[in-house]
Every structure is written in C-alpha cells, then in structure tokens.
N, CA, C and O atoms as a printed pandas DataFrame, in Angstrom:
     atom_number atom_name residue_name chain_id  residue_number  x_coord  y_coord  z_coord
0              1         N          UNK        A               1   -9.587   29.685    4.312
1              2        CA          UNK        A               1   -9.249   28.514    3.526
2              3         C          UNK        A               1   -9.215   27.293    4.445
3              4         O          UNK        A               1   -8.646   27.359    5.535
4              5         N          UNK        A               2   -9.803   26.202    4.028
5              6        CA          UNK        A               2   -9.811   24.973    4.808
6              7         C          UNK        A               2   -8.461   24.274    4.703
7              8         O          UNK        A               2   -7.854   24.240    3.632
8              9         N          UNK        A               3   -8.001   23.725    5.801
9             10        CA          UNK        A               3   -6.721   23.024    5.855
10            11         C          UNK        A               3   -6.947   21.521    5.748
11            12         O          UNK        A               3   -7.768   20.956    6.471
12            13         N          UNK        A               4   -6.214   20.876    4.842
13            14        CA          UNK        A               4   -6.240   19.413    4.774
14            15         C          UNK        A               4   -5.301   18.898    5.857
15            16         O          UNK        A               4   -4.224   19.459    6.064
16            17         N          UNK        A               5   -5.699   17.839    6.546
17            18        CA          UNK        A               5   -4.872   17.354    7.652
18            19         C          UNK        A               5   -4.277   15.972    7.429
19            20         O          UNK        A               5   -3.205   15.679    7.959
20            21         N          UNK        A               6   -4.940   15.117    6.663
21            22        CA          UNK        A               6   -4.402   13.773    6.443
22            23         C          UNK        A               6   -5.137   13.132    5.261
23            24         O          UNK        A               6   -6.290   13.460    4.982
24            25         N          UNK        A               7   -4.462   12.231    4.585
25            26        CA          UNK        A               7   -5.067   11.468    3.496
26            27         C          UNK        A               7   -5.059    9.996    3.893
27            28         O          UNK        A               7   -4.015    9.458    4.263
28            29         N          UNK        A               8   -6.207    9.349    3.821
29            30        CA          UNK        A               8   -6.338    7.931    4.129
30            31         C          UNK        A               8   -6.929    7.234    2.915
31            32         O          UNK        A               8   -8.150    7.181    2.772
32            33         N          UNK        A               9   -6.087    6.700    2.039
33            34        CA          UNK        A               9   -6.637    6.036    0.856
34            35         C          UNK        A               9   -7.391    4.767    1.231
35            36         O          UNK        A               9   -7.018    4.051    2.161
36            37         N          UNK        A              10   -8.457    4.508    0.485
37            38        CA          UNK        A              10   -9.213    3.272    0.628
38            39         C          UNK        A              10   -9.037    2.465   -0.648
39            40         O          UNK        A              10   -9.334    2.943   -1.743
40            41         N          UNK        A              11   -8.559    1.251   -0.501
41            42        CA          UNK        A              11   -8.372    0.346   -1.630
42            43         C          UNK        A              11   -9.487   -0.686   -1.604
43            44         O          UNK        A              11   -9.694   -1.359   -0.594
44            45         N          UNK        A              12  -10.209   -0.812   -2.719
45            46        CA          UNK        A              12  -11.279   -1.794   -2.795
46            47         C          UNK        A              12  -10.701   -3.176   -3.072
47            48         O          UNK        A              12   -9.744   -3.333   -3.829
48            49         N          UNK        A              13  -11.306   -4.160   -2.442
49            50        CA          UNK        A              13  -10.871   -5.535   -2.620
50            51         C          UNK        A              13  -12.022   -6.480   -2.302
51            52         O          UNK        A              13  -12.880   -6.182   -1.471
52            53         N          UNK        A              14  -12.023   -7.614   -2.971
53            54        CA          UNK        A              14  -12.940   -8.690   -2.614
54            55         C          UNK        A              14  -12.221   -9.724   -1.751
55            56         O          UNK        A              14  -12.811  -10.722   -1.338
56            57         N          UNK        A              15  -10.936   -9.473   -1.484
57            58        CA          UNK        A              15  -10.103  -10.368   -0.678
58            59         C          UNK        A              15   -9.671   -9.645    0.598
59            60         O          UNK        A              15   -8.481   -9.411    0.809
60            61         N          UNK        A              16  -10.616   -9.298    1.427
61            62        CA          UNK        A              16  -10.336   -8.492    2.606
62            63         C          UNK        A              16   -9.374   -9.185    3.562
63            64         O          UNK        A              16   -8.376   -8.590    3.967
64            65         N          UNK        A              17   -9.656  -10.428    3.927
65            66        CA          UNK        A              17   -8.778  -11.146    4.867
66            67         C          UNK        A              17   -7.370  -11.304    4.305
67            68         O          UNK        A              17   -6.388  -11.101    5.019
68            69         N          UNK        A              18   -7.270  -11.669    3.021
69            70        CA          UNK        A              18   -5.966  -11.858    2.394
70            71         C          UNK        A              18   -5.197  -10.540    2.316
71            72         O          UNK        A              18   -3.975  -10.515    2.465
72            73         N          UNK        A              19   -5.913   -9.461    2.085
73            74        CA          UNK        A              19   -5.272   -8.151    1.999
74            75         C          UNK        A              19   -4.774   -7.684    3.360
75            76         O          UNK        A              19   -3.677   -7.136    3.466
76            77         N          UNK        A              20   -5.569   -7.897    4.393
77            78        CA          UNK        A              20   -5.116   -7.572    5.751
78            79         C          UNK        A              20   -3.866   -8.385    6.080
79            80         O          UNK        A              20   -2.921   -7.855    6.665
80            81         N          UNK        A              21   -3.853   -9.654    5.714
81            82        CA          UNK        A              21   -2.679  -10.496    5.964
82            83         C          UNK        A              21   -1.458   -9.990    5.204
83            84         O          UNK        A              21   -0.361   -9.959    5.760
84            85         N          UNK        A              22   -1.627   -9.592    3.940
85            86        CA          UNK        A              22   -0.500   -9.084    3.149
86            87         C          UNK        A              22    0.092   -7.843    3.798
87            88         O          UNK        A              22    1.302   -7.767    4.014
88            89         N          UNK        A              23   -0.754   -6.876    4.109
89            90        CA          UNK        A              23   -0.251   -5.624    4.666
90            91         C          UNK        A              23    0.339   -5.798    6.065
91            92         O          UNK        A              23    1.298   -5.111    6.416
92            93         N          UNK        A              24   -0.215   -6.696    6.859
93            94        CA          UNK        A              24    0.306   -6.868    8.215
94            95         C          UNK        A              24    1.483   -7.841    8.265
95            96         O          UNK        A              24    2.503   -7.537    8.885
96            97         N          UNK        A              25    1.363   -8.988    7.634
97            98        CA          UNK        A              25    2.408  -10.005    7.743
98            99         C          UNK        A              25    3.611   -9.733    6.842
99           100         O          UNK        A              25    4.738  -10.047    7.226
100          101         N          UNK        A              26    3.408   -9.168    5.675
101          102        CA          UNK        A              26    4.517   -8.935    4.747
102          103         C          UNK        A              26    5.063   -7.516    4.863
103          104         O          UNK        A              26    6.278   -7.327    4.931
104          105         N          UNK        A              27    4.181   -6.512    4.888
105          106        CA          UNK        A              27    4.650   -5.134    4.908
106          107         C          UNK        A              27    4.824   -4.567    6.309
107          108         O          UNK        A              27    5.409   -3.494    6.464
108          109         N          UNK        A              28    4.337   -5.252    7.327
109          110        CA          UNK        A              28    4.554   -4.812    8.698
110          111         C          UNK        A              28    3.568   -3.789    9.235
111          112         O          UNK        A              28    3.840   -3.141   10.246
112          113         N          UNK        A              29    2.419   -3.631    8.571
113          114        CA          UNK        A              29    1.383   -2.748    9.088
114          115         C          UNK        A              29    0.693   -3.415   10.273
115          116         O          UNK        A              29    0.710   -4.639   10.402
116          117         N          UNK        A              30    0.092   -2.613   11.129
117          118        CA          UNK        A              30   -0.727   -3.110   12.226
118          119         C          UNK        A              30   -2.181   -2.964   11.827
119          120         O          UNK        A              30   -2.594   -1.913   11.337
120          121         N          UNK        A              31   -2.954   -4.010   12.034
121          122        CA          UNK        A              31   -4.385   -3.934   11.746
122          123         C          UNK        A              31   -5.050   -3.202   12.909
123          124         O          UNK        A              31   -5.194   -3.755   13.999
124          125         N          UNK        A              32   -5.451   -1.962   12.669
125          126        CA          UNK        A              32   -6.041   -1.128   13.715
126          127         C          UNK        A              32   -7.526   -1.393   13.892
127          128         O          UNK        A              32   -8.071   -1.199   14.979
128          129         N          UNK        A              33   -8.188   -1.840   12.817
129          130        CA          UNK        A              33   -9.618   -2.142   12.886
130          131         C          UNK        A              33   -9.960   -3.119   11.775
131          132         O          UNK        A              33   -9.473   -3.000   10.651
132          133         N          UNK        A              34  -10.809   -4.088   12.107
133          134        CA          UNK        A              34  -11.243   -5.068   11.116
134          135         C          UNK        A              34  -12.706   -5.375   11.384
135          136         O          UNK        A              34  -13.049   -5.974   12.402
136          137         N          UNK        A              35  -13.555   -4.964   10.471
137          138        CA          UNK        A              35  -14.993   -5.179   10.599
138          139         C          UNK        A              35  -15.439   -6.066    9.431
139          140         O          UNK        A              35  -15.878   -5.570    8.394
140          141         N          UNK        A              36  -15.321   -7.365    9.616
141          142        CA          UNK        A              36  -15.634   -8.287    8.527
142          143         C          UNK        A              36  -17.084   -8.148    8.065
143          144         O          UNK        A              36  -17.351   -8.212    6.865
144          145         N          UNK        A              37  -18.016   -7.962    8.986
145          146        CA          UNK        A              37  -19.423   -7.832    8.624
146          147         C          UNK        A              37  -19.672   -6.580    7.773
147          148         O          UNK        A              37  -20.576   -6.568    6.937
148          149         N          UNK        A              38  -18.885   -5.543    7.982
149          150        CA          UNK        A              38  -19.016   -4.312    7.202
150          151         C          UNK        A              38  -18.125   -4.321    5.959
151          152         O          UNK        A              38  -18.256   -3.460    5.089
152          153         N          UNK        A              39  -17.208   -5.310    5.881
153          154        CA          UNK        A              39  -16.300   -5.391    4.738
154          155         C          UNK        A              39  -15.277   -4.287    4.731
155          156         O          UNK        A              39  -15.038   -3.677    3.688
156          157         N          UNK        A              40  -14.652   -4.005    5.890
157          158        CA          UNK        A              40  -13.769   -2.865    6.029
158          159         C          UNK        A              40  -12.647   -3.159    7.023
159          160         O          UNK        A              40  -12.849   -3.851    8.021
160          161         N          UNK        A              41  -11.462   -2.622    6.734
161          162        CA          UNK        A              41  -10.332   -2.732    7.656
162          163         C          UNK        A              41   -9.472   -1.483    7.547
163          164         O          UNK        A              41   -9.444   -0.822    6.509
164          165         N          UNK        A              42   -8.776   -1.172    8.621
165          166        CA          UNK        A              42   -7.849   -0.052    8.650
166          167         C          UNK        A              42   -6.500   -0.576    9.119
167          168         O          UNK        A              42   -6.407   -1.283   10.123
168          169         N          UNK        A              43   -5.452   -0.218    8.375
169          170        CA          UNK        A              43   -4.097   -0.663    8.703
170          171         C          UNK        A              43   -3.198    0.552    8.873
171          172         O          UNK        A              43   -3.318    1.532    8.139
172          173         N          UNK        A              44   -2.285    0.480    9.857
173          174        CA          UNK        A              44   -1.400    1.602   10.123
174          175         C          UNK        A              44    0.034    1.136   10.286
175          176         O          UNK        A              44    0.307    0.056   10.810
176          177         N          UNK        A              45    0.942    1.983    9.821
177          178        CA          UNK        A              45    2.369    1.801   10.073
178          179         C          UNK        A              45    2.951    3.193   10.204
179          180         O          UNK        A              45    2.958    3.966    9.247
180          181         N          UNK        A              46    3.436    3.506   11.386
181          182        CA          UNK        A              46    3.935    4.844   11.687
182          183         C          UNK        A              46    2.846    5.861   11.348
183          184         O          UNK        A              46    1.748    5.763   11.896
184          185         N          UNK        A              47    3.100    6.829   10.473
185          186        CA          UNK        A              47    2.086    7.846   10.175
186          187         C          UNK        A              47    1.306    7.548    8.896
187          188         O          UNK        A              47    0.615    8.425    8.376
188          189         N          UNK        A              48    1.409    6.332    8.388
189          190        CA          UNK        A              48    0.697    5.938    7.169
190          191         C          UNK        A              48   -0.499    5.068    7.544
191          192         O          UNK        A              48   -0.368    4.112    8.308
192          193         N          UNK        A              49   -1.666    5.409    6.997
193          194        CA          UNK        A              49   -2.866    4.601    7.210
194          195         C          UNK        A              49   -3.483    4.267    5.856
195          196         O          UNK        A              49   -3.658    5.142    5.008
196          197         N          UNK        A              50   -3.805    3.011    5.666
197          198        CA          UNK        A              50   -4.479    2.547    4.458
198          199         C          UNK        A              50   -5.728    1.795    4.890
199          200         O          UNK        A              50   -5.682    0.949    5.783
200          201         N          UNK        A              51   -6.837    2.112    4.248
201          202        CA          UNK        A              51   -8.072    1.394    4.532
202          203         C          UNK        A              51   -8.358    0.435    3.379
203          204         O          UNK        A              51   -8.059    0.732    2.222
204          205         N          UNK        A              52   -8.926   -0.693    3.701
205          206        CA          UNK        A              52   -9.326   -1.700    2.729
206          207         C          UNK        A              52  -10.823   -1.903    2.876
207          208         O          UNK        A              52  -11.347   -1.923    3.990
208          209         N          UNK        A              53  -11.501   -2.052    1.768
209          210        CA          UNK        A              53  -12.957   -2.202    1.852
210          211         C          UNK        A              53  -13.494   -2.978    0.667
211          212         O          UNK        A              53  -12.963   -2.914   -0.442
212          213         N          UNK        A              54  -14.550   -3.704    0.931
213          214        CA          UNK        A              54  -15.339   -4.287   -0.145
214          215         C          UNK        A              54  -16.288   -3.185   -0.578
215          216         O          UNK        A              54  -17.031   -2.663    0.253
216          217         N          UNK        A              55  -16.289   -2.809   -1.866
217          218        CA          UNK        A              55  -17.129   -1.693   -2.293
218          219         C          UNK        A              55  -18.615   -1.983   -2.091
219          220         O          UNK        A              55  -19.071   -3.119   -2.220
220          221         N          UNK        A              56  -19.356   -0.916   -1.767
221          222        CA          UNK        A              56  -20.791   -1.128   -1.563
222          223         C          UNK        A              56  -21.499   -1.296   -2.901
223          224         O          UNK        A              56  -20.889   -1.174   -3.963
224          225         N          UNK        A              57  -22.777   -1.575   -2.834
225          226        CA          UNK        A              57  -23.540   -1.913   -4.035
226          227         C          UNK        A              57  -23.702   -0.734   -5.002
227          228         O          UNK        A              57  -24.137   -0.931   -6.136
228          229         N          UNK        A              58  -23.361    0.476   -4.576
229          230        CA          UNK        A              58  -23.480    1.651   -5.438
230          231         C          UNK        A              58  -22.245    1.865   -6.318
231          232         O          UNK        A              58  -22.250    2.721   -7.202
232          233         N          UNK        A              59  -21.196    1.089   -6.073
233          234        CA          UNK        A              59  -19.937    1.268   -6.805
234          235         C          UNK        A              59  -19.681    0.028   -7.651
235          236         O          UNK        A              59  -19.526   -1.063   -7.104
236          237         N          UNK        A              60  -19.634    0.170   -8.976
237          238        CA          UNK        A              60  -19.327   -0.998   -9.812
238          239         C          UNK        A              60  -17.908   -1.483   -9.523
239          240         O          UNK        A              60  -16.974   -0.685   -9.434
240          241         N          UNK        A              61  -17.760   -2.783   -9.378
241          242        CA          UNK        A              61  -16.448   -3.322   -9.040
242          243         C          UNK        A              61  -16.336   -4.759   -9.526
243          244         O          UNK        A              61  -17.083   -5.635   -9.088
244          245         N          UNK        A              62  -15.407   -4.990  -10.425
245          246        CA          UNK        A              62  -15.097   -6.346  -10.848
246          247         C          UNK        A              62  -13.713   -6.738  -10.356
247          248         O          UNK        A              62  -13.531   -7.773   -9.715
248          249         N          UNK        A              63  -12.746   -5.892  -10.670
249          250        CA          UNK        A              63  -11.353   -6.124  -10.285
250          251         C          UNK        A              63  -10.769   -4.836   -9.732
251          252         O          UNK        A              63  -11.244   -3.751  -10.066
252          253         N          UNK        A              64   -9.740   -4.937   -8.888
253          254        CA          UNK        A              64   -9.078   -3.722   -8.414
254          255         C          UNK        A              64   -8.525   -2.915   -9.595
255          256         O          UNK        A              64   -7.812   -3.449  -10.445
256          257         N          UNK        A              65   -8.857   -1.648   -9.632
257          258        CA          UNK        A              65   -8.390   -0.758  -10.687
258          259         C          UNK        A              65   -7.916    0.536  -10.033
259          260         O          UNK        A              65   -8.630    1.151   -9.241
260          261         N          UNK        A              66   -6.711    0.926  -10.378
261          262        CA          UNK        A              66   -6.159    2.169   -9.877
262          263         C          UNK        A              66   -5.075    2.563  -10.846
263          264         O          UNK        A              66   -4.127    1.805  -11.051
264          265         N          UNK        A              67   -5.188    3.722  -11.444
265          266        CA          UNK        A              67   -4.266    4.090  -12.514
266          267         C          UNK        A              67   -2.984    4.733  -12.006
267          268         O          UNK        A              67   -2.112    5.079  -12.803
268          269         N          UNK        A              68   -2.859    4.896  -10.714
269          270        CA          UNK        A              68   -1.657    5.494  -10.143
270          271         C          UNK        A              68   -0.983    4.534   -9.186
271          272         O          UNK        A              68   -1.056    3.316   -9.345
272          273         N          UNK        A              69   -0.326    5.105   -8.192
273          274        CA          UNK        A              69    0.328    4.280   -7.174
274          275         C          UNK        A              69    0.188    4.960   -5.828
275          276         O          UNK        A              69   -0.138    6.144   -5.744
276          277         N          UNK        A              70    0.435    4.208   -4.792
277          278        CA          UNK        A              70    0.580    4.784   -3.463
278          279         C          UNK        A              70    2.078    4.934   -3.236
279          280         O          UNK        A              70    2.816    3.951   -3.290
280          281         N          UNK        A              71    2.525    6.147   -2.986
281          282        CA          UNK        A              71    3.953    6.434   -2.808
282          283         C          UNK        A              71    4.193    6.686   -1.332
283          284         O          UNK        A              71    3.655    7.631   -0.755
284          285         N          UNK        A              72    5.003    5.835   -0.730
285          286        CA          UNK        A              72    5.287    5.919    0.701
286          287         C          UNK        A              72    6.747    6.310    0.875
287          288         O          UNK        A              72    7.643    5.604    0.413
288          289         N          UNK        A              73    6.986    7.433    1.541
289          290        CA          UNK        A              73    8.364    7.830    1.814
290          291         C          UNK        A              73    8.827    7.182    3.113
291          292         O          UNK        A              73    8.036    6.941    4.026
292          293         N          UNK        A              74   10.119    6.908    3.174
293          294        CA          UNK        A              74   10.690    6.200    4.305
294          295         C          UNK        A              74   12.083    6.741    4.599
295          296         O          UNK        A              74   12.676    7.442    3.779
296          297         N          UNK        A              75   12.590    6.412    5.762
297          298        CA          UNK        A              75   13.959    6.800    6.097
298          299         C          UNK        A              75   14.929    5.634    5.928
299          300         O          UNK        A              75   16.107    5.748    6.268
300          301         N          UNK        A              76   14.431    4.510    5.401
301          302        CA          UNK        A              76   15.288    3.329    5.247
302          303         C          UNK        A              76   14.829    2.473    4.065
303          304         O          UNK        A              76   14.425    1.324    4.244
304          305         N          UNK        A              77   14.892    3.038    2.862
305          306        CA          UNK        A              77   14.378    2.352    1.681
306          307         C          UNK        A              77   15.167    1.077    1.375
307          308         O          UNK        A              77   14.583    0.095    0.916
308          309         N          UNK        A              78   16.475    1.072    1.618
309          310        CA          UNK        A              78   17.271   -0.131    1.345
310          311         C          UNK        A              78   16.865   -1.286    2.254
311          312         O          UNK        A              78   16.820   -2.438    1.823
312          313         N          UNK        A              79   16.577   -0.979    3.484
313          314        CA          UNK        A              79   16.130   -2.021    4.428
314          315         C          UNK        A              79   14.798   -2.610    3.996
315          316         O          UNK        A              79   14.612   -3.827    4.015
316          317         N          UNK        A              80   13.859   -1.729    3.600
317          318        CA          UNK        A              80   12.561   -2.224    3.129
318          319         C          UNK        A              80   12.719   -3.072    1.872
319          320         O          UNK        A              80   12.066   -4.106    1.735
320          321         N          UNK        A              81   13.575   -2.644    0.963
321          322        CA          UNK        A              81   13.829   -3.410   -0.252
322          323         C          UNK        A              81   14.282   -4.821    0.101
323          324         O          UNK        A              81   13.783   -5.792   -0.468
324          325         N          UNK        A              82   15.210   -4.942    1.021
325          326        CA          UNK        A              82   15.700   -6.264    1.427
326          327         C          UNK        A              82   14.591   -7.100    2.057
327          328         O          UNK        A              82   14.552   -8.318    1.879
328          329         N          UNK        A              83   13.701   -6.461    2.783
329          330        CA          UNK        A              83   12.609   -7.180    3.434
330          331         C          UNK        A              83   11.532   -7.626    2.447
331          332         O          UNK        A              83   10.953   -8.698    2.617
332          333         N          UNK        A              84   11.252   -6.821    1.414
333          334        CA          UNK        A              84   10.109   -7.078    0.546
334          335         C          UNK        A              84   10.441   -7.761   -0.772
335          336         O          UNK        A              84    9.577   -8.435   -1.334
336          337         N          UNK        A              85   11.655   -7.616   -1.288
337          338        CA          UNK        A              85   11.955   -8.000   -2.675
338          339         C          UNK        A              85   11.688   -9.467   -2.986
339          340         O          UNK        A              85   11.333   -9.783   -4.122
340          341         N          UNK        A              86   11.841  -10.358   -2.048
341          342        CA          UNK        A              86   11.609  -11.776   -2.298
342          343         C          UNK        A              86   10.247  -12.252   -1.809
343          344         O          UNK        A              86    9.916  -13.431   -1.933
344          345         N          UNK        A              87    9.452  -11.327   -1.249
345          346        CA          UNK        A              87    8.156  -11.703   -0.706
346          347         C          UNK        A              87    6.991  -11.091   -1.463
347          348         O          UNK        A              87    5.829  -11.371   -1.167
348          349         N          UNK        A              88    7.310  -10.248   -2.448
349          350        CA          UNK        A              88    6.282   -9.516   -3.190
350          351         C          UNK        A              88    6.592   -9.570   -4.676
351          352         O          UNK        A              88    7.722   -9.838   -5.083
352          353         N          UNK        A              89    5.582   -9.313   -5.469
353          354        CA          UNK        A              89    5.797   -9.155   -6.906
354          355         C          UNK        A              89    6.406   -7.768   -7.132
355          356         O          UNK        A              89    5.814   -6.752   -6.768
356          357         N          UNK        A              90    7.591   -7.743   -7.736
357          358        CA          UNK        A              90    8.329   -6.495   -7.924
358          359         C          UNK        A              90    7.944   -5.856   -9.256
359          360         O          UNK        A              90    7.892   -6.526  -10.287
360          361         N          UNK        A              91    7.676   -4.552   -9.218
361          362        CA          UNK        A              91    7.446   -3.780  -10.441
362          363         C          UNK        A              91    8.790   -3.298  -10.984
363          364         O          UNK        A              91    9.092   -3.489  -12.162
364          365         N          UNK        A              92    9.590   -2.677  -10.130
365          366        CA          UNK        A              92   10.963   -2.315  -10.503
366          367         C          UNK        A              92   11.854   -2.350   -9.270
367          368         O          UNK        A              92   11.439   -2.030   -8.156
368          369         N          UNK        A              93   13.109   -2.755   -9.520
369          370        CA          UNK        A              93   14.114   -2.883   -8.465
370          371         C          UNK        A              93   14.505   -1.517   -7.917
371          372         O          UNK        A              93   14.207   -0.481   -8.510
372          373         N          UNK        A              94   15.172   -1.541   -6.786
373          374        CA          UNK        A              94   15.621   -0.305   -6.164
374          375         C          UNK        A              94   16.659    0.383   -7.050
375          376         O          UNK        A              94   17.555   -0.254   -7.603
376          377         N          UNK        A              95   16.510    1.706   -7.167
377          378        CA          UNK        A              95   17.470    2.487   -7.949
378          379         C          UNK        A              95   17.389    3.952   -7.557
379          380         O          UNK        A              95   16.426    4.393   -6.930
380          381         N          UNK        A              96   18.422    4.700   -7.940
381          382        CA          UNK        A              96   18.464    6.141   -7.727
382          383         C          UNK        A              96   17.916    6.831   -8.967
383          384         O          UNK        A              96   18.237    6.444  -10.091
384          385         N          UNK        A              97   17.091    7.851   -8.765
385          386        CA          UNK        A              97   16.494    8.583   -9.867
386          387         C          UNK        A              97   17.013   10.015   -9.909
387          388         O          UNK        A              97   17.388   10.582   -8.882
388          389         N          UNK        A              98   17.030   10.593  -11.109
389          390        CA          UNK        A              98   17.544   11.948  -11.310
390          391         C          UNK        A              98   16.786   12.994  -10.497
391          392         O          UNK        A              98   17.327   14.064  -10.218
392          393         N          UNK        A              99   15.565   12.707  -10.119
393          394        CA          UNK        A              99   14.780   13.672   -9.354
394          395         C          UNK        A              99   15.057   13.613   -7.852
395          396         O          UNK        A              99   14.333   14.214   -7.057
396          397         N          UNK        A             100   16.128   12.873   -7.462
397          398        CA          UNK        A             100   16.595   12.916   -6.086
398          399         C          UNK        A             100   16.011   11.891   -5.144
399          400         O          UNK        A             100   16.090   12.046   -3.926
400          401         N          UNK        A             101   15.429   10.851   -5.692
401          402        CA          UNK        A             101   14.863    9.809   -4.831
402          403         C          UNK        A             101   15.509    8.467   -5.136
403          404         O          UNK        A             101   15.869    8.180   -6.277
404          405         N          UNK        A             102   15.651    7.648   -4.096
405          406        CA          UNK        A             102   16.035    6.246   -4.225
406          407         C          UNK        A             102   14.771    5.476   -3.913
407          408         O          UNK        A             102   14.188    5.641   -2.841
408          409         N          UNK        A             103   14.340    4.628   -4.848
409          410        CA          UNK        A             103   13.040    3.995   -4.666
410          411         C          UNK        A             103   12.935    2.658   -5.380
411          412         O          UNK        A             103   13.766    2.298   -6.213
412          413         N          UNK        A             104   11.876    1.933   -5.020
413          414        CA          UNK        A             104   11.491    0.690   -5.683
414          415         C          UNK        A             104    9.980    0.602   -5.648
415          416         O          UNK        A             104    9.321    1.366   -4.943
416          417         N          UNK        A             105    9.427   -0.342   -6.420
417          418        CA          UNK        A             105    7.974   -0.504   -6.442
418          419         C          UNK        A             105    7.611   -1.976   -6.444
419          420         O          UNK        A             105    8.270   -2.794   -7.086
420          421         N          UNK        A             106    6.550   -2.302   -5.715
421          422        CA          UNK        A             106    6.006   -3.659   -5.644
422          423         C          UNK        A             106    4.501   -3.591   -5.863
423          424         O          UNK        A             106    3.905   -2.513   -5.844
424          425         N          UNK        A             107    3.900   -4.745   -6.070
425          426        CA          UNK        A             107    2.446   -4.854   -6.149
426          427         C          UNK        A             107    1.939   -5.537   -4.889
427          428         O          UNK        A             107    2.582   -6.452   -4.376
428          429         N          UNK        A             108    0.792   -5.098   -4.390
429          430        CA          UNK        A             108    0.182   -5.823   -3.276
430          431         C          UNK        A             108   -0.557   -7.037   -3.827
431          432         O          UNK        A             108   -0.521   -7.290   -5.031
432          433         N          UNK        A             109   -1.211   -7.770   -2.977
433          434        CA          UNK        A             109   -1.883   -9.008   -3.383
434          435         C          UNK        A             109   -3.055   -8.771   -4.329
435          436         O          UNK        A             109   -3.517   -9.710   -4.978
436          437         N          UNK        A             110   -3.541   -7.546   -4.420
437          438        CA          UNK        A             110   -4.638   -7.203   -5.332
438          439         C          UNK        A             110   -4.143   -6.670   -6.664
439          440         O          UNK        A             110   -4.913   -6.574   -7.620
440          441         N          UNK        A             111   -2.871   -6.325   -6.737
441          442        CA          UNK        A             111   -2.313   -5.732   -7.942
442          443         C          UNK        A             111   -2.135   -4.227   -7.855
443          444         O          UNK        A             111   -1.719   -3.605   -8.833
444          445         N          UNK        A             112   -2.438   -3.619   -6.703
445          446        CA          UNK        A             112   -2.200   -2.194   -6.522
446          447         C          UNK        A             112   -0.697   -1.942   -6.443
447          448         O          UNK        A             112    0.031   -2.724   -5.831
448          449         N          UNK        A             113   -0.229   -0.859   -7.056
449          450        CA          UNK        A             113    1.184   -0.523   -7.095
450          451         C          UNK        A             113    1.564    0.304   -5.871
451          452         O          UNK        A             113    0.945    1.327   -5.579
452          453         N          UNK        A             114    2.592   -0.155   -5.163
453          454        CA          UNK        A             114    3.109    0.542   -3.986
454          455         C          UNK        A             114    4.553    0.918   -4.263
455          456         O          UNK        A             114    5.377    0.055   -4.565
456          457         N          UNK        A             115    4.866    2.213   -4.161
457          458        CA          UNK        A             115    6.235    2.667   -4.351
458          459         C          UNK        A             115    6.774    3.129   -2.997
459          460         O          UNK        A             115    6.059    3.736   -2.200
460          461         N          UNK        A             116    8.046    2.829   -2.758
461          462        CA          UNK        A             116    8.715    3.217   -1.522
462          463         C          UNK        A             116    9.935    4.029   -1.905
463          464         O          UNK        A             116   10.739    3.581   -2.722
464          465         N          UNK        A             117   10.091    5.221   -1.332
465          466        CA          UNK        A             117   11.193    6.077   -1.705
466          467         C          UNK        A             117   11.808    6.806   -0.542
467          468         O          UNK        A             117   11.172    7.042    0.485
468          469         N          UNK        A             118   13.080    7.161   -0.730
469          470        CA          UNK        A             118   13.845    7.921    0.254
470          471         C          UNK        A             118   14.620    8.989   -0.506
471          472         O          UNK        A             118   15.211    8.728   -1.554
472          473         N          UNK        A             119   14.601   10.200    0.048
473          474        CA          UNK        A             119   15.332   11.278   -0.599
474          475         C          UNK        A             119   16.818   11.020   -0.503
475          476         O          UNK        A             119   17.333   10.613    0.538
476          477         N          UNK        A             120   17.510   11.270   -1.630
477          478        CA          UNK        A             120   18.969   11.089   -1.664
478          479         C          UNK        A             120   19.675   12.225   -0.958
479          480         O          UNK        A             120   20.904   12.240   -0.889
C-alpha cells in the first residue's frame, strides 16, 4: 500500500501578488518561492504549505471557487483569533464546538474559507 506523506493544496488566483501579501503579511506565512513568470508561489508556516497559482489555459477559471475550506489546526487558536479578527473578513467568530474543537473561520483575499481550530 502506498503511503501519503503530505498534502499541499493549490489555490487558484488571478491576484498572485496580492495573495502572497495576504498570506505573508496578515497570516504570517513565509513566501518560500515566488515565480511570477510561471504564475506560482509557495507559502509556508510551520508544517503547513499552501501553493498559489494562476490556472493554466487547460483549466476554466473565472473566479475562485472552492466548496470546502482549508482547516488548519493550531496550538494557540485564541492568539490567532486576536491577530486576525480585525484584519480579515470573518466567517464566524471564535467558539467552542460540541465535537471538541475551539475554532473560528475567515476568508482570504480571494474568498477562500480558512478555518483555524484547537482541540479542547
């Protein structure tokens, strides 16, 4: 059986520079690679990596569309909430959920939903 080792989501955007700025300046990611000519960037924070890309001509793309969310677990969800709540569009405020997580959700500059959670 093949072992999966890591997941690196790629979010499509036509606002590559603005998206790199959002993830690095607001969320605290480090831009590990930025290839403007290729329309691609890689951002990292601790063990989380997110790639941003302008979709190639084989992929229809008008607006960012994603029917789910990126769920990032953390060891300090309250601290992140304080850092992000006034700098991002909030989907829902921080709260405790019956399934044992304390979490909140924001939207990135493209409208992708990012959830941050910590186990209670």
